[in-house]
PDB file of C-alpha atoms and ligand atoms in Angstrom:
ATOM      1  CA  UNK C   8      56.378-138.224 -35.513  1.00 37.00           C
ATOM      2  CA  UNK C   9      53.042-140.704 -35.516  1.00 38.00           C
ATOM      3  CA  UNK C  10      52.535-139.295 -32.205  1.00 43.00           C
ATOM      4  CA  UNK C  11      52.106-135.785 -33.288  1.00 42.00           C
ATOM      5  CA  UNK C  12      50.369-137.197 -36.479  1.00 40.00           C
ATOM      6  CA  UNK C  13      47.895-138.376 -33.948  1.00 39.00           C
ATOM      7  CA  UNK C  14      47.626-135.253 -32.076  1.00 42.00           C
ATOM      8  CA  UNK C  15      46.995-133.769 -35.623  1.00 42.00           C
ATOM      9  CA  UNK C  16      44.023-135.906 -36.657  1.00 41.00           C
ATOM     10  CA  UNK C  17      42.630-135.955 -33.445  1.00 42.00           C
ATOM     11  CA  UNK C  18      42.494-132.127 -33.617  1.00 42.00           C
ATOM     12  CA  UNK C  19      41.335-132.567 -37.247  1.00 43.00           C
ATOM     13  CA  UNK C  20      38.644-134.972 -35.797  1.00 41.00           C
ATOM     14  CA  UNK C  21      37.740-132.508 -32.605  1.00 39.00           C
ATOM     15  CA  UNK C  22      37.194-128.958 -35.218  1.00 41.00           C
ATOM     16  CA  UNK C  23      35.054-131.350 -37.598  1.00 39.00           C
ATOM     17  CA  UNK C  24      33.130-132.402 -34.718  1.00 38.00           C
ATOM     18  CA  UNK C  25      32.596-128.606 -33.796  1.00 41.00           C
ATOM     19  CA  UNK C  26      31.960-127.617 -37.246  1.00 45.00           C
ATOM     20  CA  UNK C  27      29.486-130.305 -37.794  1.00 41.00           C
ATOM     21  CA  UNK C  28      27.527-129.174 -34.418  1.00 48.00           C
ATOM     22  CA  UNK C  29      27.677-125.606 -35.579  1.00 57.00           C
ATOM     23  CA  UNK C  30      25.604-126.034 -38.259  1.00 60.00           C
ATOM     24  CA  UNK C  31      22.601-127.424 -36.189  1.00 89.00           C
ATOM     25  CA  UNK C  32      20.479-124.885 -36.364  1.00 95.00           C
ATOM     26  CA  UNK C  33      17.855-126.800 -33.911  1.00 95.00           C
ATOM     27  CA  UNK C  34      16.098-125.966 -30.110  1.00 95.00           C
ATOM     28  CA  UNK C  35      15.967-129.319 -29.619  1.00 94.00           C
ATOM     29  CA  UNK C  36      18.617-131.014 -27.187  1.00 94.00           C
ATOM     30  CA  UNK C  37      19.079-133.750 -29.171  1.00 93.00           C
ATOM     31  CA  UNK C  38      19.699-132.452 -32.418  1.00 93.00           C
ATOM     32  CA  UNK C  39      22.536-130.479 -30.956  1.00 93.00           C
ATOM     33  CA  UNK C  40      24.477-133.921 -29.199  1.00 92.00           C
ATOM     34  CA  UNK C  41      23.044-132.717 -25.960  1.00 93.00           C
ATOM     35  CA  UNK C  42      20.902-135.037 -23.240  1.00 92.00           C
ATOM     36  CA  UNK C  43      19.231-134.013 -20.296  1.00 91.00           C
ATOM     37  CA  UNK C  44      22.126-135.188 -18.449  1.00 92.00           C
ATOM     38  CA  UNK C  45      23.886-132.116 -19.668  1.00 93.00           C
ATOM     39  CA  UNK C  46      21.537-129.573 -17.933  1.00 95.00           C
ATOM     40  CA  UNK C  47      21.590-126.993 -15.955  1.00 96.00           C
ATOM     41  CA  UNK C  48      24.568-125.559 -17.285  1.00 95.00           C
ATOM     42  CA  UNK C  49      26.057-122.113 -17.190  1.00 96.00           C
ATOM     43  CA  UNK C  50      27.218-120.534 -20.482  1.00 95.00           C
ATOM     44  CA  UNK C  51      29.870-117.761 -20.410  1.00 97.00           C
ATOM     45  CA  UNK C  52      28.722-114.634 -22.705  1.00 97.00           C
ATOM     46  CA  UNK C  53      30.684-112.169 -21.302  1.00 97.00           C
ATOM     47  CA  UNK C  54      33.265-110.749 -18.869  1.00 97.00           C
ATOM     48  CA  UNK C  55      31.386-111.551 -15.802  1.00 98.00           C
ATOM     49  CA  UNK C  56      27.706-112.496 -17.710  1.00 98.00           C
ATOM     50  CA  UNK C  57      26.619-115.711 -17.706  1.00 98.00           C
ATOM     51  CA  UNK C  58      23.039-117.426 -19.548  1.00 98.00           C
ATOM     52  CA  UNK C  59      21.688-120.240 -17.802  1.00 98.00           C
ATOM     53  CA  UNK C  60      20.171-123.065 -19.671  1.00 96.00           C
ATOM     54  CA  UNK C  61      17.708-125.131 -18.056  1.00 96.00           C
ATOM     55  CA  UNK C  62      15.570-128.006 -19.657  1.00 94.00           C
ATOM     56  CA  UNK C  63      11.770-127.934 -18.965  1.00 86.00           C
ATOM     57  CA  UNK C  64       8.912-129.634 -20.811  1.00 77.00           C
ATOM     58  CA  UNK C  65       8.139-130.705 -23.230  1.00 74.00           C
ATOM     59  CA  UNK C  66      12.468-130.440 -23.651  1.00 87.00           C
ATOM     60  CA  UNK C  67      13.506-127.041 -24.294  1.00 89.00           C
ATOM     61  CA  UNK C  68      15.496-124.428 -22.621  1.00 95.00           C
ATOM     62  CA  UNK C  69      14.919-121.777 -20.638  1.00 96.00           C
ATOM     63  CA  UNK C  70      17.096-119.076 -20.258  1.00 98.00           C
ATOM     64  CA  UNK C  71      18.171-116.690 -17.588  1.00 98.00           C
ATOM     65  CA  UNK C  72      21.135-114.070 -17.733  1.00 98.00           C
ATOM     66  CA  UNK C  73      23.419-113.758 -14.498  1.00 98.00           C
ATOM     67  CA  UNK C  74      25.155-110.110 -14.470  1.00 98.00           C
ATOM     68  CA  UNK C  75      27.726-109.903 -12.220  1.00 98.00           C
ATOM     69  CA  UNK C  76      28.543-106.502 -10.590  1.00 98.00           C
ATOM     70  CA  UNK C  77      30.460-104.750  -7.759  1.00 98.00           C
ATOM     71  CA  UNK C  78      27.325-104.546  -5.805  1.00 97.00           C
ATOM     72  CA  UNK C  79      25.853-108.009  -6.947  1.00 97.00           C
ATOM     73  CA  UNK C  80      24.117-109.815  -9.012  1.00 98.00           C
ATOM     74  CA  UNK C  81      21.388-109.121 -11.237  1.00 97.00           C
ATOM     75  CA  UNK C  82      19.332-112.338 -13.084  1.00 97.00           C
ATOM     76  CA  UNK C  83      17.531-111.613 -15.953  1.00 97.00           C
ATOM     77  CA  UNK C  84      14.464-113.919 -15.853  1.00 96.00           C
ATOM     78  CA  UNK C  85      14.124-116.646 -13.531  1.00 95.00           C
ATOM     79  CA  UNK C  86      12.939-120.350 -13.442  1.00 95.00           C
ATOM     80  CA  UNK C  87       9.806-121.735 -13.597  1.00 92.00           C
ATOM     81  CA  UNK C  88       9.430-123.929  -9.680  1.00 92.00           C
ATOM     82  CA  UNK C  89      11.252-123.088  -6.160  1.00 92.00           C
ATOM     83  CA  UNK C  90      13.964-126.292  -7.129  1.00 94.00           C
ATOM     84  CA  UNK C  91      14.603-124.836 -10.588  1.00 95.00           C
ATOM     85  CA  UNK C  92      15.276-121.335  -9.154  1.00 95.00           C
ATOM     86  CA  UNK C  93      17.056-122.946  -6.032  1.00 96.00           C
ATOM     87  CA  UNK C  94      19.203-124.398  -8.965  1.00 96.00           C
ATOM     88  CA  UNK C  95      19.797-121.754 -10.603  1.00 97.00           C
ATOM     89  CA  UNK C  96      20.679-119.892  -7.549  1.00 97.00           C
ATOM     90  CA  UNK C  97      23.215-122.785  -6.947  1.00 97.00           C
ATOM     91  CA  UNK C  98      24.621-122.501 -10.251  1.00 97.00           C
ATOM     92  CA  UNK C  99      25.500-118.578  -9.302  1.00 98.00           C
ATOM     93  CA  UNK C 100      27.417-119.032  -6.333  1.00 98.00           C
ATOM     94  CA  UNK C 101      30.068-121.613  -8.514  1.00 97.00           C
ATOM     95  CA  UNK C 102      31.018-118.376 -10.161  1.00 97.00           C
ATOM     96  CA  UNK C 103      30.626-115.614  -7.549  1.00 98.00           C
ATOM     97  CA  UNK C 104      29.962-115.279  -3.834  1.00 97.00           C
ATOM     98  CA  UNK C 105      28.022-112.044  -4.622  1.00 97.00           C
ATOM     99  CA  UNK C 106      24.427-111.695  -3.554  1.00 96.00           C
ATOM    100  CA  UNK C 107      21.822-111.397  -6.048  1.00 96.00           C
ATOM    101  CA  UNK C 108      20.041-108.039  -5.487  1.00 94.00           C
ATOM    102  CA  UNK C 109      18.334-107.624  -8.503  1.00 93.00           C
ATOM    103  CA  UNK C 110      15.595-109.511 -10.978  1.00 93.00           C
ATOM    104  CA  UNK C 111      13.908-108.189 -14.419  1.00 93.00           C
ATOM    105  CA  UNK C 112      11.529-109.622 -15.287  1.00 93.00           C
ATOM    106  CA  UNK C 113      11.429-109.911 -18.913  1.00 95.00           C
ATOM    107  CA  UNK C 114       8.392-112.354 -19.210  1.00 94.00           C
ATOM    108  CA  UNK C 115       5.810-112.687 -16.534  1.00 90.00           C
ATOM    109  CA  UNK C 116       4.722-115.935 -17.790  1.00 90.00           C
ATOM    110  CA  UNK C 117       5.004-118.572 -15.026  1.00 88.00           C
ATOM    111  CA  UNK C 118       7.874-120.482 -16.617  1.00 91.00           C
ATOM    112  CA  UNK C 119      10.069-117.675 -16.046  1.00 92.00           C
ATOM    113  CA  UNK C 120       8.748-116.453 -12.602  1.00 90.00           C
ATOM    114  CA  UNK C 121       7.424-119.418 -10.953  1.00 88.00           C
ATOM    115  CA  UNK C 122      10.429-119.919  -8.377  1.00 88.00           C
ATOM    116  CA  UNK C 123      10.758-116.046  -7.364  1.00 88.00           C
ATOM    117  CA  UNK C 124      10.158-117.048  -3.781  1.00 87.00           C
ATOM    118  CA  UNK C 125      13.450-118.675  -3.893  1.00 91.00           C
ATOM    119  CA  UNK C 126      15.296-115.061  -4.562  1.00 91.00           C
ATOM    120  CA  UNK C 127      16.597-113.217  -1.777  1.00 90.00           C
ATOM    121  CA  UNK C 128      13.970-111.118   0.282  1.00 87.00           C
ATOM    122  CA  UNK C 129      15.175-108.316  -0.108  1.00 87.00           C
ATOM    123  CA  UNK C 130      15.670-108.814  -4.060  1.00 90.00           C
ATOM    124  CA  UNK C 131      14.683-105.528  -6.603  1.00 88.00           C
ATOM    125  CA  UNK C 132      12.243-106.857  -8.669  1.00 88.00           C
ATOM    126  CA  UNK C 133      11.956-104.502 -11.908  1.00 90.00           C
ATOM    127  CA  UNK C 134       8.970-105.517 -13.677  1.00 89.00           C
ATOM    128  CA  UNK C 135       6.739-103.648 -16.375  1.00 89.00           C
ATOM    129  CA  UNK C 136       3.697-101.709 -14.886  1.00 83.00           C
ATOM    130  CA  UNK C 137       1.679-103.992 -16.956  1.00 83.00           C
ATOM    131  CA  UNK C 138       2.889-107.227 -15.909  1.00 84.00           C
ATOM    132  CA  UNK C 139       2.829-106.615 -12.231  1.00 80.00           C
ATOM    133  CA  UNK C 140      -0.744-106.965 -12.240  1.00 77.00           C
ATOM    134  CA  UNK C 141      -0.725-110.660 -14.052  1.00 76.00           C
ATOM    135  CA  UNK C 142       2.064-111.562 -11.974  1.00 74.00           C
ATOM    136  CA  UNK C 143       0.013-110.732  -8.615  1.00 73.00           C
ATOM    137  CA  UNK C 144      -3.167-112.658 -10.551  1.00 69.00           C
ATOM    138  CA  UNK C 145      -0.855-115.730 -10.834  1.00 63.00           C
ATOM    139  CA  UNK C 146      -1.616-115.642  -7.083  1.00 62.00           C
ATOM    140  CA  UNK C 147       2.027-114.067  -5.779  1.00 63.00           C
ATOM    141  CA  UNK C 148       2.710-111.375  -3.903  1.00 63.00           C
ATOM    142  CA  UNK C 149       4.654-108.489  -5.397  1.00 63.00           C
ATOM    143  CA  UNK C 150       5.615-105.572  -2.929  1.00 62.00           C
ATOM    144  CA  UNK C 151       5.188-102.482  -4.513  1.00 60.00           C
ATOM    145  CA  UNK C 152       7.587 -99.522  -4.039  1.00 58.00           C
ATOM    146  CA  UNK C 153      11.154 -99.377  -4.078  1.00 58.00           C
ATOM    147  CA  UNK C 154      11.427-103.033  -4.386  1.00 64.00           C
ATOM    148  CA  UNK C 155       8.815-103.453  -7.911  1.00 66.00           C
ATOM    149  CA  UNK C 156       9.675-100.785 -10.200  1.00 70.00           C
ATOM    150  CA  UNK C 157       8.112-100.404 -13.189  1.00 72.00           C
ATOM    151  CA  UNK C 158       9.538 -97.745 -15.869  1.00 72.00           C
ATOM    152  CA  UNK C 159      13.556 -98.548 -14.394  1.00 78.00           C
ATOM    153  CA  UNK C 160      15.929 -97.277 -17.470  1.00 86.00           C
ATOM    154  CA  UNK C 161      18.975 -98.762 -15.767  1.00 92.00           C
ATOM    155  CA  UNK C 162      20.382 -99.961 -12.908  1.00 93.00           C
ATOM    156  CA  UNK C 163      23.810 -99.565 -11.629  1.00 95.00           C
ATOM    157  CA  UNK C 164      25.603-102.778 -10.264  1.00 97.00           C
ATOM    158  CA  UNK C 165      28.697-100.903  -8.861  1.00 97.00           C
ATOM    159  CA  UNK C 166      31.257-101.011 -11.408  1.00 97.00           C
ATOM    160  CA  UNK C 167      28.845-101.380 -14.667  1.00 98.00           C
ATOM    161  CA  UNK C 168      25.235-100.556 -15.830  1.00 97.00           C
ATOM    162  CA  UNK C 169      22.341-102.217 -17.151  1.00 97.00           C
ATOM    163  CA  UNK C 170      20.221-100.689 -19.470  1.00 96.00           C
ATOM    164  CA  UNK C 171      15.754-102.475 -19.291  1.00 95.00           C
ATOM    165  CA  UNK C 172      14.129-101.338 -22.326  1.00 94.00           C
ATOM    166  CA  UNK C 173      10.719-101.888 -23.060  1.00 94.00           C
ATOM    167  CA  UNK C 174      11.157-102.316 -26.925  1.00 95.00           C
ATOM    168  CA  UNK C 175       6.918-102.196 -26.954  1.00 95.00           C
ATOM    169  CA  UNK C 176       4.541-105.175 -27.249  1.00 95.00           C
ATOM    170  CA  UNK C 177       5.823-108.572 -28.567  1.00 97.00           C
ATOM    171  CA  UNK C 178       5.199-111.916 -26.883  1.00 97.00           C
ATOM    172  CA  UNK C 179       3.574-109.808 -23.975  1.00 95.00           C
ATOM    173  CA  UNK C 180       2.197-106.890 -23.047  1.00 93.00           C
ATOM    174  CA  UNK C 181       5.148-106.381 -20.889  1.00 92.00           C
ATOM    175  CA  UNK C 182       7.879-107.987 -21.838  1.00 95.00           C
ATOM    176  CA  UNK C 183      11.357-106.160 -21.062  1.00 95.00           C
ATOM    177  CA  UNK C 184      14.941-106.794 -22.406  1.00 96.00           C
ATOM    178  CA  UNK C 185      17.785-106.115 -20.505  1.00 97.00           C
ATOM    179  CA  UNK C 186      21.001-104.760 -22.658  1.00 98.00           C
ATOM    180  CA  UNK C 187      24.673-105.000 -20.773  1.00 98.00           C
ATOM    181  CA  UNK C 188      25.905-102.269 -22.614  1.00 98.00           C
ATOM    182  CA  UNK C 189      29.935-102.839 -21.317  1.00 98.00           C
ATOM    183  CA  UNK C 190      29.233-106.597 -23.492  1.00 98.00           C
ATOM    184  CA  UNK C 191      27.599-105.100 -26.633  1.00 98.00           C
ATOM    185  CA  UNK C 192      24.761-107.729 -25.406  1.00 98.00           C
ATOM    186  CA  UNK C 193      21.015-107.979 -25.107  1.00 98.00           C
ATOM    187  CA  UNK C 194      19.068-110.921 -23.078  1.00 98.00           C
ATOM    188  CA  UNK C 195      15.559-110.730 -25.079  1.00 98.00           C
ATOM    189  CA  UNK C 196      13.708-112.857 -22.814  1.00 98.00           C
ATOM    190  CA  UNK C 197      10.706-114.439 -24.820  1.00 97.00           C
ATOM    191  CA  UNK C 198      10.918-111.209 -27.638  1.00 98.00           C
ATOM    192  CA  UNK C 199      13.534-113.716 -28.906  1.00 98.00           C
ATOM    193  CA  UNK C 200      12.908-118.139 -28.806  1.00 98.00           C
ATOM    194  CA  UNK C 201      16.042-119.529 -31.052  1.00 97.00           C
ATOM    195  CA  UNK C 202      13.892-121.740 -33.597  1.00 97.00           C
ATOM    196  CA  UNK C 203      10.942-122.535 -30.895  1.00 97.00           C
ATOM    197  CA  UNK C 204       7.761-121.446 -33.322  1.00 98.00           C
ATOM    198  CA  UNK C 205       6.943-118.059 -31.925  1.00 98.00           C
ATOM    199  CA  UNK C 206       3.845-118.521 -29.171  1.00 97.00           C
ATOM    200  CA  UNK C 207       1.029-116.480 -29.659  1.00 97.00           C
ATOM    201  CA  UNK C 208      -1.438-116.981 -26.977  1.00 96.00           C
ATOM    202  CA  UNK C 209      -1.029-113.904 -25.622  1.00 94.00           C
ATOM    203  CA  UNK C 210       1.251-112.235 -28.325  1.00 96.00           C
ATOM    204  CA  UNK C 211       1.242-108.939 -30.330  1.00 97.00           C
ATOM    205  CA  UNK C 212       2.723-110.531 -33.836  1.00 97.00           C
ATOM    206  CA  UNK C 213       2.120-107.588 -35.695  1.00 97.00           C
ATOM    207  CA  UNK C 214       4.120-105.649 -32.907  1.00 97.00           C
ATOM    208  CA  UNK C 215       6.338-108.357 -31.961  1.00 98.00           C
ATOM    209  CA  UNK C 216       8.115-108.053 -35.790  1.00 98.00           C
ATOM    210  CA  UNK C 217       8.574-104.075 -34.923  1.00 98.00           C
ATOM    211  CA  UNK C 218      10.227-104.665 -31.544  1.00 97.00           C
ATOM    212  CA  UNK C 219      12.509-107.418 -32.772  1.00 98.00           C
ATOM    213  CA  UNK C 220      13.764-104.817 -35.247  1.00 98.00           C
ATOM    214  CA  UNK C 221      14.046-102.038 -32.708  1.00 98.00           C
ATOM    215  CA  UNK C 222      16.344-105.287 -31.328  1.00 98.00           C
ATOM    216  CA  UNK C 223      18.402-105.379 -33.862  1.00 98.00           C
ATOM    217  CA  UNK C 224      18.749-101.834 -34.315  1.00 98.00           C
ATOM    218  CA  UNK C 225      20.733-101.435 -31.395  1.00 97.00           C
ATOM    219  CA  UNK C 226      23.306-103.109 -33.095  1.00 98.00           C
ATOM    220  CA  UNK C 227      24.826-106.021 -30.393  1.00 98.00           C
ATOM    221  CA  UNK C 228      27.229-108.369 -31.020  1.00 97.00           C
ATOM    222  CA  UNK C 229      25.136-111.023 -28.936  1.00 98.00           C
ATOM    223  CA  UNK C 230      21.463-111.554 -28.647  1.00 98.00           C
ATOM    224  CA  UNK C 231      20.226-114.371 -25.774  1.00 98.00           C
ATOM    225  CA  UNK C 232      17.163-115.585 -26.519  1.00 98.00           C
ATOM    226  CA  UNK C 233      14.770-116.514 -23.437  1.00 98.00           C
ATOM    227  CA  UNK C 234      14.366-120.423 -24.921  1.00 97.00           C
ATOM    228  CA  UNK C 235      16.182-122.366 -27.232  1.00 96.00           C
ATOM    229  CA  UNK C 236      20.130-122.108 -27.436  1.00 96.00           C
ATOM    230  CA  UNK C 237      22.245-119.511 -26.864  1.00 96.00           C
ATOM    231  CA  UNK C 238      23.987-119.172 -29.841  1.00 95.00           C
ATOM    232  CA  UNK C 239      27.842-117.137 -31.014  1.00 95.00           C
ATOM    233  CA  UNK C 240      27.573-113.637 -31.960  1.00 96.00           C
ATOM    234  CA  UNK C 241      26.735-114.156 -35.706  1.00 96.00           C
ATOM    235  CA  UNK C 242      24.228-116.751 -35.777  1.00 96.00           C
ATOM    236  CA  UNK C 243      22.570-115.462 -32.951  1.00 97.00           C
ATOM    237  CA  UNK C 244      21.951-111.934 -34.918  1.00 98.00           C
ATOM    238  CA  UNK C 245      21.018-114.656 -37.972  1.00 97.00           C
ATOM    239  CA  UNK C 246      18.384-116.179 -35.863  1.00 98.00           C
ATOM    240  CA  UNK C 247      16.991-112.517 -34.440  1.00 98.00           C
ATOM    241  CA  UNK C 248      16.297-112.112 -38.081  1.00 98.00           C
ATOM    242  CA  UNK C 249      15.051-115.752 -38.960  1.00 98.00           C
ATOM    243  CA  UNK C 250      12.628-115.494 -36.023  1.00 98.00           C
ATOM    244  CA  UNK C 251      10.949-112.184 -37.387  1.00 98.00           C
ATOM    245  CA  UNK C 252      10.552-113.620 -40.310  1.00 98.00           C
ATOM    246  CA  UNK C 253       8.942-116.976 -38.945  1.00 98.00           C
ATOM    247  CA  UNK C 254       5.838-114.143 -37.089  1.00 98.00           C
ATOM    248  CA  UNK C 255       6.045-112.446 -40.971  1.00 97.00           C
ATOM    249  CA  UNK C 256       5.492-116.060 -42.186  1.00 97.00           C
ATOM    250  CA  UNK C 257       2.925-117.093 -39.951  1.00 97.00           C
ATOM    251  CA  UNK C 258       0.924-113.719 -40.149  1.00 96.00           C
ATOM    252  CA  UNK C 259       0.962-114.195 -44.333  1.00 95.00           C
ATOM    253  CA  UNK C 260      -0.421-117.943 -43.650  1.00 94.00           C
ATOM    254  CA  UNK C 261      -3.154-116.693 -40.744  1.00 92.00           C
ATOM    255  CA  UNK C 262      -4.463-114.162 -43.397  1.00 91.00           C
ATOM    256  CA  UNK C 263      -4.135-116.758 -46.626  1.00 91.00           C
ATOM    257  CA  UNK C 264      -6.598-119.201 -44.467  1.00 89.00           C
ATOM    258  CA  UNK C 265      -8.946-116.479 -43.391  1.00 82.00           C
ATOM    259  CA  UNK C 266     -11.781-117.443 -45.624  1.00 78.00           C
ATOM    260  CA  UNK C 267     -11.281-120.170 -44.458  1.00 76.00           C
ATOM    261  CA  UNK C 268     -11.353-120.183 -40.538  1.00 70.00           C
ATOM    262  CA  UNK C 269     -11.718-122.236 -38.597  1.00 69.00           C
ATOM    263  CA  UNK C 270     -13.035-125.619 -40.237  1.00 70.00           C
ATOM    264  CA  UNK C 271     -10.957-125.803 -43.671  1.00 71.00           C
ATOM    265  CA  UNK C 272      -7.679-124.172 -42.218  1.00 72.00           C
ATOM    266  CA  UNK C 273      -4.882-126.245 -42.903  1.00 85.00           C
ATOM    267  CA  UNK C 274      -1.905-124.114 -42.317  1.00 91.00           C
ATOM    268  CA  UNK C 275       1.318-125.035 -44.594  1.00 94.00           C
ATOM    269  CA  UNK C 276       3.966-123.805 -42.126  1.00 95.00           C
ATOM    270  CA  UNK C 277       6.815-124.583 -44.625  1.00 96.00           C
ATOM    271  CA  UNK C 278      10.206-124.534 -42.495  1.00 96.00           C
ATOM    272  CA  UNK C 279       8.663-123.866 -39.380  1.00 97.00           C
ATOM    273  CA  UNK C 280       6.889-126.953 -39.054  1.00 96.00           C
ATOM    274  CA  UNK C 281      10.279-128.728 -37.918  1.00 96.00           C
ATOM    275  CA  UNK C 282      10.697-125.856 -35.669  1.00 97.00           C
ATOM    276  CA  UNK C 283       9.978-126.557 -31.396  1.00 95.00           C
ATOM    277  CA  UNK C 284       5.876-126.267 -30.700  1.00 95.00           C
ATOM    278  CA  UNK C 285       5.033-125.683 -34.146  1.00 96.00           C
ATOM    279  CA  UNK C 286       2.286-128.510 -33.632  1.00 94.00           C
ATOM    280  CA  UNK C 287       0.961-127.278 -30.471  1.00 94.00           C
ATOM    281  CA  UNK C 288       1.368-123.265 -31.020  1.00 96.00           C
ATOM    282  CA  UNK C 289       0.656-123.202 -34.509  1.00 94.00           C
ATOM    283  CA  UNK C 290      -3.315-123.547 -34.255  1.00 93.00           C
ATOM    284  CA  UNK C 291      -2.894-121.021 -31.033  1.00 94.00           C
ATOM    285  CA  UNK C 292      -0.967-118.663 -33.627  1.00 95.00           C
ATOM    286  CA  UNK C 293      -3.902-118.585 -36.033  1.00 92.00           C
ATOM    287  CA  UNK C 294      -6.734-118.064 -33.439  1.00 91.00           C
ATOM    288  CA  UNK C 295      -5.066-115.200 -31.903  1.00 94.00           C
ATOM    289  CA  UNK C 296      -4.128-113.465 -35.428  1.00 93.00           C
ATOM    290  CA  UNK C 297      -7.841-114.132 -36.388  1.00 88.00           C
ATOM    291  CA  UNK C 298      -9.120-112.618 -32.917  1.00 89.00           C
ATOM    292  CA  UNK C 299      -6.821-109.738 -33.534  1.00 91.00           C
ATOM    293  CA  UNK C 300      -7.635-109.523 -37.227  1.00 85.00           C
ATOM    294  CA  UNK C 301      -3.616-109.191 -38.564  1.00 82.00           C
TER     295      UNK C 301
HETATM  296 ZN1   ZN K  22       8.451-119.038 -21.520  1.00 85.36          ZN
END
């Protein structure tokens, strides 16, 4: 009888514990119990999808998707060196000694296609016409033709499909999101950071808010974001919409402090001042929406 008390409160104890950590709402490792001893690690989404969640600086995640097919595999965003990709690639073959054949990629942006080297050679690269050309500026070679496609509507991994959309401009001119349709899931590369404040540099805001609804208009149960935490079904559909509202928020502050630009701006970022970056990308998020006049 005390035994199975026991057993009871330490249940108790164990769905408090998870309850408690559900309710972080937070990119940062740390805020969620995690260290950096706890990454790489390889999150199950689906029946045979996987996100990947490495730590980079300054401390959050990246994320890449692993689809596994008949045919092989198909990552969704890669890593930002050779050794994180080499990783990553490691991390694939615990689950399936399929090759990987295919890579979309979702951002250009060196963090997420610095290691591409590391793929196979003869690896499908599906990028967006207009990021080949900053990919190939970042000083790599991408081999056009059959192997760099740019306008790909799916791709067919034996016994499943994959649907790319190009949802229009966001965080990118080019950024892609790749939808496993058999999941009722959609990897959003950087379209979607889980409560990172929204990076602007080379951003669309005024766009970005349109494709994150097209987003959610296709109705999935799951969204993966391409940093911060991959979330459960709900909350991650919570956090689509809480992130469109942090580029609605910021675009309301950029135009409050147009007057006065740039010497008296002091941006009140409310909420999203505890959010990742917010120091560092929040005066890049008002020189961009002045340059761009939204
Ligand atoms: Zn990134």
């Amino acid at each position: 009888m005390f035994r199975l008390l026991t057993l009871c409160l330490a249940a108790m104890f164990v769905s408090l514990a998870f309850s408690a950590q559900a309710q972080v709402r937070t990119a940062f490792p740390a805020g969620r119990g995690l260290s950096v001893a706890d990454f790489p690690r390889l999150v199950p989404i689906g029946k045979g999808v996987y996100a990947y969640e490495a730590l980079r600086a300054p401390g959050f995640t990246t994320v890449s998707m692993i689809v596994v097919g008949a045919e092989g595999v198909l990552v969704a965003d890669g890593q930002e060196s050779l050794e994180a990709t080499r990783a990553l690639l490691a991390a694939i073959a615990t689950v399936t000694d399929k090759p990987v054949r295919w890579m979309v990629v979702g951002s250009v942006h060196e963090d997420h296609t610095g290691g591409m080297e590391a793929l196979p050679a003869d690896t499908v690269l599906v990028v967006h016409p207009d990021g080949l050309s900053q990919i190939e500026s970042g000083g790599r070679k991408v081999e056009k033709g059959p192997r760099a496609i740019g306008d790909v509507k799916s791709l067919d991994l034996g016994d499943r499909t994959v649907d790319i959309l190009f949802l229009g401009r966001a965080h990118t001119a080019s950024d892609l999101v790749v939808r496993v349709p058999d999941q009722k899931l959609v990897f959003m590369s950087e379209v979607f950071m889980n409560r990172v404040f929204p990076p602007m540099r080379s951003a669309f805001p005024k766009e970005w808010q349109d494709a994150l609804q097209r987003a959610l208009d296709l109705k999935a149960d799951l969204y993966v974001p391409g940093h911060g935490f991959v979330d459960g079904p709900e909350r991650s559909r919570e956090e689509m919409r809480a992130f469109r509202t942090a580029i609605t928020y910021i675009r309301s502050e950029a135009r409050r402090l147009h007057d006065k630009w740039p010497d008296k701006a002091v941006a009140d970022w409310g909420e999203y001042a505890s959010w990742m970056l917010a120091d560092s990308q929040g005066p890049i998020a008002l020189q961009r929406l002045s340059t761009l006049g939204e």
